[in-house]
Amino acid sequence: MTTSDWAEVDHYLVDTLVGDQDSVIFEANAAAGLPAIDVSPPQGKFLYLIAKTARARRVLEIGTLGGYSTTWLARAVGKQGQVVTLEYEPKHAEVARGNLDRAGVGDRVEIRVGAALDSLPVLAGENPEPFDLVFIDADKVNNANYVQWALKLTRPGSVIIVDNVVRNGGIANPDSRDAAVRASREVIELFAAEPRLDGTVLQTVGSKGWDGFVYALVAEQD
């Protein structure tokens, strides 16, 4: 099968299970010149279902872009929940704010603008309630650092998801010079070595090509 076949399946799934109610987000992102690197609609719905299954009320997202995945997560936490999302680019944050408000979930989302590795220590210093779910989808070279911060901001039973780790199969090559591939191998090996984390990687295909994500739980300590 080819990427076009995978995309055709995604289109069918959107038509039957997901819906196109958020197409306006993609249109707004394109009009503002944002890169088309959002999660796909089936992946967005999957994030929503994971958050609902975990009964998440507090979600941390690292990497907002135009707020597409943020919208799904905000729907999952409900009116009494909160999503804190970190975005490096002020323009992206501005577009995301408009998208979230139009989707009717803006009141439950806090966007913090700046480098995540600057924002995360500030957030931790506020001694917030633990997050029930952390979704990491930002600059790939810092994924291991983001996971370390996620551990500080979660509790046993919290879910941590790291997107885009398979890199078209590149992670199978230990000699790759691609920085994103090397970072993906680093973060996967971190999950393997860290006793506080219990995770796996699922490969995905679809309109975004061949990739995959880490799914992990923060483990109970003996």
CSV table of C-alpha atoms in Angstrom, one decimal:
chain,number,residue,atom,x,y,z
A,1,MET,CA,0.0,0.0,0.0
A,2,THR,CA,1.1,3.6,-0.6
A,3,THR,CA,0.7,6.8,1.3
A,4,SER,CA,-2.3,7.8,-1.0
A,5,ASP,CA,-4.0,4.5,0.1
A,6,TRP,CA,-3.5,5.3,3.7
A,7,ALA,CA,-4.8,8.8,3.2
A,8,GLU,CA,-7.9,7.4,1.4
A,9,VAL,CA,-8.6,5.2,4.5
A,10,ASP,CA,-8.2,8.3,6.7
A,11,HIS,CA,-10.8,10.2,4.6
A,12,TYR,CA,-13.2,7.3,5.0
A,13,LEU,CA,-12.6,7.2,8.8
A,14,VAL,CA,-13.2,11.0,9.0
A,15,ASP,CA,-16.4,10.7,7.1
A,16,THR,CA,-17.7,7.8,9.3
A,17,LEU,CA,-16.3,8.3,12.8
A,18,VAL,CA,-14.6,11.7,13.3
A,19,GLY,CA,-16.5,14.3,11.3
A,20,ASP,CA,-15.2,17.5,9.6
A,21,GLN,CA,-16.4,19.9,12.3
A,22,ASP,CA,-12.8,21.2,12.8
A,23,SER,CA,-12.0,21.8,9.1
A,24,VAL,CA,-12.2,25.5,9.9
A,25,ILE,CA,-9.1,25.1,12.1
A,26,PHE,CA,-7.0,23.7,9.2
A,27,GLU,CA,-8.3,26.6,7.0
A,28,ALA,CA,-7.3,29.2,9.6
A,29,ASN,CA,-3.9,27.6,10.1
A,30,ALA,CA,-3.3,27.6,6.3
A,31,ALA,CA,-4.4,31.2,5.9
A,32,ALA,CA,-2.0,32.2,8.6
A,33,GLY,CA,0.9,30.3,7.0
A,34,LEU,CA,1.3,27.7,9.7
A,35,PRO,CA,3.0,24.5,8.7
A,36,ALA,CA,0.6,21.6,8.1
A,37,ILE,CA,2.0,19.4,10.8
A,38,ASP,CA,-1.0,19.0,13.0
A,39,VAL,CA,-2.1,15.5,14.1
A,40,SER,CA,-4.6,13.9,11.6
A,41,PRO,CA,-8.3,14.0,12.5
A,42,PRO,CA,-8.4,10.3,13.5
A,43,GLN,CA,-5.3,10.9,15.7
A,44,GLY,CA,-7.0,13.9,17.2
A,45,LYS,CA,-10.1,11.8,18.0
A,46,PHE,CA,-7.8,9.1,19.4
A,47,LEU,CA,-6.2,11.7,21.8
A,48,TYR,CA,-9.7,12.7,22.9
A,49,LEU,CA,-10.6,9.1,23.6
A,50,ILE,CA,-7.4,8.4,25.5
A,51,ALA,CA,-8.0,11.5,27.7
A,52,LYS,CA,-11.6,10.5,28.3
A,53,THR,CA,-10.6,6.9,29.1
A,54,ALA,CA,-8.1,8.3,31.7
A,55,ARG,CA,-10.8,10.6,33.0
A,56,ALA,CA,-8.3,13.4,32.6
A,57,ARG,CA,-9.2,16.8,34.1
A,58,ARG,CA,-5.8,18.4,33.8
A,59,VAL,CA,-3.8,18.1,30.6
A,60,LEU,CA,-0.4,19.5,29.7
A,61,GLU,CA,0.4,19.8,26.0
A,62,ILE,CA,3.9,20.7,24.8
A,63,GLY,CA,3.6,22.1,21.3
A,64,THR,CA,0.3,24.0,20.5
A,65,LEU,CA,0.8,24.9,16.8
A,66,GLY,CA,-2.7,26.1,15.7
A,67,GLY,CA,-4.6,24.3,18.5
A,68,TYR,CA,-6.0,21.4,16.7
A,69,SER,CA,-4.9,18.7,19.1
A,70,THR,CA,-5.5,21.2,21.9
A,71,THR,CA,-9.2,21.4,20.9
A,72,TRP,CA,-9.7,17.7,21.1
A,73,LEU,CA,-8.0,17.6,24.5
A,74,ALA,CA,-10.0,20.5,25.8
A,75,ARG,CA,-13.2,18.7,24.8
A,76,ALA,CA,-12.1,15.7,26.7
A,77,VAL,CA,-11.4,17.4,30.0
A,78,GLY,CA,-14.9,19.0,30.0
A,79,LYS,CA,-16.1,22.4,31.3
A,80,GLN,CA,-14.5,21.8,34.7
A,81,GLY,CA,-11.1,20.7,33.3
A,82,GLN,CA,-8.1,22.6,32.1
A,83,VAL,CA,-5.5,22.3,29.4
A,84,VAL,CA,-2.2,24.1,29.8
A,85,THR,CA,-0.4,24.2,26.4
A,86,LEU,CA,3.1,25.5,25.7
A,87,GLU,CA,3.9,27.2,22.3
A,88,TYR,CA,7.2,28.7,21.2
A,89,GLU,CA,5.9,30.9,18.4
A,90,PRO,CA,3.7,33.9,19.4
A,91,LYS,CA,2.0,33.8,16.0
A,92,HIS,CA,1.1,30.2,16.4
A,93,ALA,CA,-0.3,30.9,19.8
A,94,GLU,CA,-2.4,33.8,18.5
A,95,VAL,CA,-3.9,31.6,15.7
A,96,ALA,CA,-4.5,28.8,18.3
A,97,ARG,CA,-6.4,31.2,20.6
A,98,GLY,CA,-8.7,32.2,17.8
A,99,ASN,CA,-9.3,28.5,16.9
A,100,LEU,CA,-10.0,27.5,20.5
A,101,ASP,CA,-12.4,30.3,21.1
A,102,ARG,CA,-14.3,29.5,17.9
A,103,ALA,CA,-14.5,25.9,18.9
A,104,GLY,CA,-16.1,27.0,22.2
A,105,VAL,CA,-13.3,25.6,24.5
A,106,GLY,CA,-11.1,28.6,24.9
A,107,ASP,CA,-12.1,29.2,28.5
A,108,ARG,CA,-10.6,25.9,29.6
A,109,VAL,CA,-7.2,26.4,27.8
A,110,GLU,CA,-4.2,28.4,29.0
A,111,ILE,CA,-1.6,29.1,26.3
A,112,ARG,CA,1.9,29.9,27.6
A,113,VAL,CA,4.2,31.4,25.0
A,114,GLY,CA,7.9,30.9,25.0
A,115,ALA,CA,10.4,28.1,24.9
A,116,ALA,CA,9.0,25.1,26.7
A,117,LEU,CA,12.2,24.4,28.5
A,118,ASP,CA,11.8,27.9,30.0
A,119,SER,CA,8.1,27.6,30.7
A,120,LEU,CA,8.3,24.2,32.3
A,121,PRO,CA,10.4,25.2,35.3
A,122,VAL,CA,8.1,28.2,35.9
A,123,LEU,CA,5.1,25.9,35.7
A,124,ALA,CA,6.7,23.4,38.1
A,125,GLY,CA,7.6,26.3,40.5
A,126,GLU,CA,3.9,27.1,40.8
A,127,ASN,CA,3.4,23.7,42.4
A,128,PRO,CA,0.3,22.8,40.3
A,129,GLU,CA,-1.9,19.9,40.8
A,130,PRO,CA,-0.5,16.9,39.0
A,131,PHE,CA,-1.5,16.5,35.3
A,132,ASP,CA,-3.5,13.5,34.4
A,133,LEU,CA,-2.1,13.4,30.8
A,134,VAL,CA,0.8,15.0,29.0
A,135,PHE,CA,1.0,15.2,25.2
A,136,ILE,CA,4.4,16.0,23.8
A,137,ASP,CA,4.4,17.2,20.2
A,138,ALA,CA,7.1,19.9,19.9
A,139,ASP,CA,10.7,20.1,18.7
A,140,LYS,CA,11.9,16.5,18.7
A,141,VAL,CA,15.4,17.1,19.8
A,142,ASN,CA,14.2,18.0,23.3
A,143,ASN,CA,11.8,15.1,23.8
A,144,ALA,CA,13.8,13.4,26.5
A,145,ASN,CA,14.0,16.7,28.4
A,146,TYR,CA,10.2,17.2,28.1
A,147,VAL,CA,9.6,13.7,29.4
A,148,GLN,CA,11.8,14.4,32.4
A,149,TRP,CA,9.7,17.5,33.2
A,150,ALA,CA,6.5,15.5,32.6
A,151,LEU,CA,7.6,13.1,35.3
A,152,LYS,CA,7.9,16.1,37.7
A,153,LEU,CA,4.4,17.3,36.8
A,154,THR,CA,2.4,14.1,36.9
A,155,ARG,CA,1.4,11.3,39.4
A,156,PRO,CA,1.3,7.5,39.3
A,157,GLY,CA,-1.3,6.5,36.8
A,158,SER,CA,-0.9,9.6,34.6
A,159,VAL,CA,-0.5,9.1,30.8
A,160,ILE,CA,2.5,10.5,28.8
A,161,ILE,CA,2.3,10.5,25.0
A,162,VAL,CA,5.2,11.5,22.7
A,163,ASP,CA,4.3,11.9,19.1
A,164,ASN,CA,6.3,11.3,15.9
A,165,VAL,CA,8.9,8.9,17.2
A,166,VAL,CA,9.0,6.4,14.4
A,167,ARG,CA,10.3,8.8,11.7
A,168,ASN,CA,9.4,6.7,8.6
A,169,GLY,CA,11.2,3.8,10.2
A,170,GLY,CA,14.4,5.8,10.9
A,171,ILE,CA,14.5,4.7,14.5
A,172,ALA,CA,15.6,1.2,13.4
A,173,ASN,CA,18.9,2.7,12.2
A,174,PRO,CA,21.3,3.2,15.2
A,175,ASP,CA,23.8,5.0,12.9
A,176,SER,CA,21.3,7.6,11.6
A,177,ARG,CA,22.7,11.2,11.6
A,178,ASP,CA,19.2,12.7,11.5
A,179,ALA,CA,18.8,14.7,14.7
A,180,ALA,CA,15.1,13.9,15.1
A,181,VAL,CA,15.8,10.1,14.6
A,182,ARG,CA,18.6,10.2,17.2
A,183,ALA,CA,16.3,12.1,19.6
A,184,SER,CA,13.5,9.6,19.1
A,185,ARG,CA,15.9,6.7,19.9
A,186,GLU,CA,17.0,8.7,23.0
A,187,VAL,CA,13.5,9.2,24.3
A,188,ILE,CA,12.5,5.6,23.6
A,189,GLU,CA,15.6,4.3,25.5
A,190,LEU,CA,14.7,6.7,28.3
A,191,PHE,CA,11.3,5.1,28.6
A,192,ALA,CA,12.9,1.7,28.6
A,193,ALA,CA,15.4,2.6,31.4
A,194,GLU,CA,13.2,4.8,33.6
A,195,PRO,CA,11.6,2.6,36.4
A,196,ARG,CA,8.9,5.2,36.9
A,197,LEU,CA,7.6,4.8,33.3
A,198,ASP,CA,5.9,1.8,31.7
A,199,GLY,CA,5.4,2.3,28.0
A,200,THR,CA,5.3,1.1,24.4
A,201,VAL,CA,5.5,2.5,20.9
A,202,LEU,CA,2.7,2.0,18.4
A,203,GLN,CA,3.4,2.5,14.7
A,204,THR,CA,0.8,4.4,12.6
A,205,VAL,CA,0.1,5.0,9.0
A,206,GLY,CA,-2.4,7.5,7.5
A,207,SER,CA,-2.6,10.8,5.8
A,208,LYS,CA,0.6,11.9,7.7
A,209,GLY,CA,2.6,8.9,6.3
A,210,TRP,CA,4.4,6.4,8.4
A,211,ASP,CA,5.1,7.3,12.0
A,212,GLY,CA,4.2,6.4,15.5
A,213,PHE,CA,3.9,7.5,19.1
A,214,VAL,CA,5.0,6.5,22.6
A,215,TYR,CA,2.2,5.7,25.0
A,216,ALA,CA,3.2,5.3,28.7
A,217,LEU,CA,1.9,5.3,32.2
A,218,VAL,CA,3.7,6.8,35.2
A,219,ALA,CA,4.1,3.7,37.3
A,220,GLU,CA,3.3,3.1,40.9
A,221,GLN,CA,6.4,2.9,43.1
A,222,ASP,CA,6.9,-0.1,45.4
